Amino acid sequence: MRRILVASSVVVFALILSAVPAGAWSLRDEVTVIGQGLTVEVIWEIINSKTYCQGSPVSLDRISCTTIPDPGEIWFGVDAAGNTYGTINGVDAAAEYFDVYRRPAGTHLSQQLLRITKRREPVFGQVTKLQFAEGSMIDTTGGTLLLAMTGSCLSTLCAGQGDTTDHLALLRVTGLPTLFDLALTYQPPSGIALKIPARAEALPTMDRLDLYYGPAR
């Protein structure tokens, strides 16, 4: 009986931590999509995450409890098409941002995809601040960018909703090239071609060329 009560209390405690009331502030609210064809959704989000992480959860969520120190400019990885993704800091009169960019394969270009509010303080003391956490990566097969983030909102609106605690979340950005998309672009060669040096083994001429087929042993 004692075991059942303990297990029940742990489950209830976890549900309290992870429940995000409808209409409440979410880390997703700080993400603005700029690139075409992209969508952002929340996979999971935990409120009061500081208490959760201090409890050293026996799960992989513990990895996401580790934050990336400022300035937080990092590479996320490479997609199935060879494009690389990363974030650098941006700033304007209203706030500081994490700007997520894509670098197309074989180029030195930077295409902005997302703008994420890093720190906003329109009125002193009403702060929204975010950090990246361990666990951000690219799913090359499914064509998604996973963003692990933590942060809190101390604005009047958040205070009125009774939610000024730290949040921890994993966001999913869809719309990147998938491995299946690349497979569809494959075109088999129309015929067999052979390319050899103009002067094989530096010889001026050759009598014949021998070709072999089979396992190399």
Protein backbone atom coordinates (compact mmCIF):
# COMPACT_ATOMS: atom_id res chain seq x y z
CA MET A 1 0.00 0.00 0.00
CA ARG A 2 2.85 2.36 0.85
CA ARG A 3 4.45 1.75 -2.55
CA ILE A 4 1.21 2.61 -4.32
CA LEU A 5 0.87 5.87 -2.39
CA VAL A 6 4.48 6.87 -3.12
CA ALA A 7 4.12 6.09 -6.81
CA SER A 8 0.85 8.02 -6.98
CA SER A 9 2.40 11.08 -5.34
CA VAL A 10 5.29 11.04 -7.83
CA VAL A 11 2.89 10.89 -10.77
CA VAL A 12 0.78 13.74 -9.40
CA PHE A 13 3.92 15.81 -8.74
CA ALA A 14 5.11 15.29 -12.33
CA LEU A 15 1.72 16.27 -13.72
CA ILE A 16 1.71 19.47 -11.67
CA LEU A 17 5.13 20.39 -13.01
CA SER A 18 4.34 19.65 -16.64
CA ALA A 19 0.83 21.07 -16.85
CA VAL A 20 0.68 24.30 -18.89
CA PRO A 21 -2.78 25.88 -18.43
CA ALA A 22 -4.68 26.90 -21.55
CA GLY A 23 -3.94 30.50 -22.46
CA ALA A 24 -0.83 30.62 -20.27
CA TRP A 25 2.53 31.87 -21.48
CA SER A 26 4.63 29.34 -23.39
CA LEU A 27 8.16 29.36 -24.77
CA ARG A 28 6.52 28.90 -28.17
CA ASP A 29 5.10 32.44 -27.83
CA GLU A 30 8.60 33.88 -28.20
CA VAL A 31 9.27 32.22 -31.57
CA THR A 32 8.55 34.09 -34.82
CA VAL A 33 8.70 32.10 -38.07
CA ILE A 34 10.42 33.98 -40.92
CA GLY A 35 11.36 31.22 -43.41
CA GLN A 36 8.67 29.98 -45.79
CA GLY A 37 7.14 26.54 -45.34
CA LEU A 38 8.16 26.18 -41.69
CA THR A 39 5.98 25.42 -38.67
CA VAL A 40 6.85 25.36 -34.96
CA GLU A 41 5.12 23.26 -32.32
CA VAL A 42 5.70 22.26 -28.70
CA ILE A 43 6.62 18.61 -28.15
CA TRP A 44 6.65 19.00 -24.36
CA GLU A 45 6.89 21.85 -21.88
CA ILE A 46 7.47 21.77 -18.13
CA ILE A 47 6.62 24.64 -15.78
CA ASN A 48 8.52 25.22 -12.54
CA SER A 49 11.41 23.48 -14.28
CA LYS A 50 14.01 24.71 -11.79
CA THR A 51 12.41 22.59 -9.07
CA TYR A 52 12.07 19.71 -11.51
CA CYS A 53 15.74 19.86 -12.53
CA GLN A 54 16.99 20.24 -8.95
CA GLY A 55 15.28 16.94 -8.25
CA SER A 56 17.68 15.22 -10.72
CA PRO A 57 14.96 13.43 -12.72
CA VAL A 58 15.79 9.86 -13.68
CA SER A 59 15.17 10.49 -17.38
CA LEU A 60 16.84 12.06 -20.41
CA ASP A 61 15.12 15.35 -19.49
CA ARG A 62 18.03 15.85 -17.12
CA ILE A 63 20.28 16.59 -20.11
CA SER A 64 18.03 19.48 -21.17
CA CYS A 65 18.37 20.96 -17.67
CA THR A 66 21.90 22.05 -18.67
CA THR A 67 21.83 25.47 -20.34
CA ILE A 68 24.11 26.86 -23.03
CA PRO A 69 25.99 29.85 -21.56
CA ASP A 70 25.87 33.27 -23.22
CA PRO A 71 26.23 34.31 -25.94
CA GLY A 72 24.61 31.00 -26.89
CA GLU A 73 25.71 31.12 -30.53
CA ILE A 74 25.91 27.50 -31.67
CA TRP A 75 25.61 25.18 -34.66
CA PHE A 76 22.65 22.79 -34.57
CA GLY A 77 23.86 20.44 -37.29
CA VAL A 78 23.33 19.43 -40.92
CA ASP A 79 20.11 18.35 -42.67
CA ALA A 80 19.70 15.58 -45.25
CA ALA A 81 20.59 17.95 -48.10
CA GLY A 82 23.84 19.09 -46.49
CA ASN A 83 22.52 22.50 -45.34
CA THR A 84 23.88 23.65 -41.97
CA TYR A 85 21.90 25.42 -39.24
CA GLY A 86 22.94 27.67 -36.41
CA THR A 87 21.97 30.66 -34.29
CA ILE A 88 23.57 34.05 -33.69
CA ASN A 89 22.44 36.96 -31.55
CA GLY A 90 20.36 39.80 -32.97
CA VAL A 91 19.26 43.04 -31.33
CA ASP A 92 16.93 45.96 -31.95
CA ALA A 93 15.39 48.72 -29.84
CA ALA A 94 12.82 46.35 -28.33
CA ALA A 95 14.78 43.25 -27.41
CA GLU A 96 17.64 40.82 -27.95
CA TYR A 97 17.07 37.71 -30.04
CA PHE A 98 18.35 34.31 -31.07
CA ASP A 99 18.24 34.44 -34.87
CA VAL A 100 18.26 30.97 -36.43
CA TYR A 101 19.85 30.74 -39.88
CA ARG A 102 20.33 28.12 -42.57
CA ARG A 103 23.48 27.97 -44.69
CA PRO A 104 22.74 26.21 -48.02
CA ALA A 105 25.20 23.46 -48.89
CA GLY A 106 28.23 24.64 -50.84
CA THR A 107 27.61 28.34 -50.16
CA HIS A 108 28.58 31.00 -47.64
CA LEU A 109 25.04 32.43 -47.48
CA SER A 110 22.87 32.82 -44.37
CA GLN A 111 19.08 32.53 -44.70
CA GLN A 112 17.14 33.60 -41.61
CA LEU A 113 14.45 31.11 -40.57
CA LEU A 114 13.38 32.04 -37.03
CA ARG A 115 13.61 34.89 -34.55
CA ILE A 116 13.39 33.87 -30.88
CA THR A 117 13.10 36.47 -28.13
CA LYS A 118 16.14 36.17 -25.91
CA ARG A 119 15.60 39.12 -23.58
CA ARG A 120 12.85 41.74 -23.59
CA GLU A 121 12.56 44.58 -21.09
CA PRO A 122 10.21 47.32 -22.33
CA VAL A 123 9.59 48.30 -18.69
CA PHE A 124 12.25 47.80 -16.03
CA GLY A 125 11.61 44.59 -14.13
CA GLN A 126 9.17 43.12 -16.68
CA VAL A 127 11.60 40.71 -18.28
CA THR A 128 11.30 37.81 -20.66
CA LYS A 129 14.55 35.88 -20.86
CA LEU A 130 15.39 32.66 -22.69
CA GLN A 131 18.38 30.36 -23.07
CA PHE A 132 19.12 27.36 -25.22
CA ALA A 133 19.55 24.08 -23.39
CA GLU A 134 21.36 20.86 -24.23
CA GLY A 135 19.38 18.70 -26.64
CA SER A 136 18.96 20.90 -29.71
CA MET A 137 19.60 18.87 -32.86
CA ILE A 138 18.45 18.07 -36.40
CA ASP A 139 16.47 14.98 -37.39
CA THR A 140 17.85 14.37 -40.89
CA THR A 141 15.39 11.57 -41.64
CA GLY A 142 12.23 13.45 -40.69
CA GLY A 143 13.43 16.91 -41.71
CA THR A 144 12.92 18.62 -38.36
CA LEU A 145 14.95 20.95 -36.14
CA LEU A 146 14.58 20.27 -32.41
CA LEU A 147 15.15 23.24 -30.11
CA ALA A 148 15.63 22.69 -26.37
CA MET A 149 14.94 25.94 -24.51
CA THR A 150 14.41 27.26 -21.03
CA GLY A 151 13.16 30.63 -19.85
CA SER A 152 10.73 32.66 -17.79
CA CYS A 153 8.32 35.55 -18.23
CA LEU A 154 8.06 38.26 -15.54
CA SER A 155 5.70 40.62 -17.36
CA THR A 156 2.53 41.99 -15.80
CA LEU A 157 0.49 39.58 -17.93
CA CYS A 158 2.45 36.53 -16.77
CA ALA A 159 2.31 37.71 -13.16
CA GLY A 160 -1.44 38.09 -13.48
CA GLN A 161 -1.68 34.50 -14.69
CA GLY A 162 0.40 33.37 -11.73
CA ASP A 163 3.16 31.94 -13.92
CA THR A 164 6.55 33.58 -13.45
CA THR A 165 8.45 30.32 -12.91
CA ASP A 166 11.04 28.82 -15.23
CA HIS A 167 9.82 26.78 -18.19
CA LEU A 168 11.69 23.99 -19.97
CA ALA A 169 10.51 22.87 -23.40
CA LEU A 170 11.41 21.03 -26.56
CA LEU A 171 10.16 22.73 -29.73
CA ARG A 172 9.97 21.09 -33.15
CA VAL A 173 10.51 23.04 -36.38
CA THR A 174 9.19 21.16 -39.41
CA GLY A 175 9.70 21.91 -43.08
CA LEU A 176 13.38 21.02 -43.55
CA PRO A 177 14.42 18.68 -46.39
CA THR A 178 13.78 15.04 -45.50
CA LEU A 179 15.76 11.98 -46.47
CA PHE A 180 12.74 10.74 -48.44
CA ASP A 181 12.61 14.00 -50.41
CA LEU A 182 16.20 13.47 -51.49
CA ALA A 183 15.54 9.85 -52.44
CA LEU A 184 12.79 11.02 -54.82
CA THR A 185 15.26 13.25 -56.67
CA TYR A 186 17.60 10.35 -57.51
CA GLN A 187 17.89 9.66 -61.23
CA PRO A 188 19.67 6.46 -62.30
CA PRO A 189 22.29 6.85 -65.04
CA SER A 190 21.02 6.36 -68.57
CA GLY A 191 23.97 4.18 -69.54
CA ILE A 192 27.41 2.96 -68.58
CA ALA A 193 30.24 5.44 -68.99
CA LEU A 194 33.95 5.01 -68.52
CA LYS A 195 36.39 7.77 -67.75
CA ILE A 196 40.12 7.13 -67.72
CA PRO A 197 43.17 9.40 -67.66
CA ALA A 198 44.43 10.59 -71.02
CA ARG A 199 47.74 8.89 -70.26
CA ALA A 200 47.19 6.02 -67.87
CA GLU A 201 50.19 5.47 -65.58
CA ALA A 202 51.94 8.29 -67.52
CA LEU A 203 52.36 6.04 -70.60
CA PRO A 204 52.12 7.79 -73.99
CA THR A 205 49.98 4.99 -75.49
CA MET A 206 48.28 1.74 -74.47
CA ASP A 207 47.50 -1.51 -76.30
CA ARG A 208 44.35 -2.46 -74.43
CA LEU A 209 42.26 -1.78 -71.32
CA ASP A 210 41.16 -4.72 -69.15
CA LEU A 211 37.99 -4.42 -67.04
CA TYR A 212 37.01 -6.83 -64.27
CA TYR A 213 33.78 -7.32 -62.37
CA GLY A 214 33.36 -8.98 -58.99
CA PRO A 215 34.37 -8.63 -55.34
CA ALA A 216 37.78 -7.15 -54.72
CA ARG A 217 39.82 -9.76 -52.81
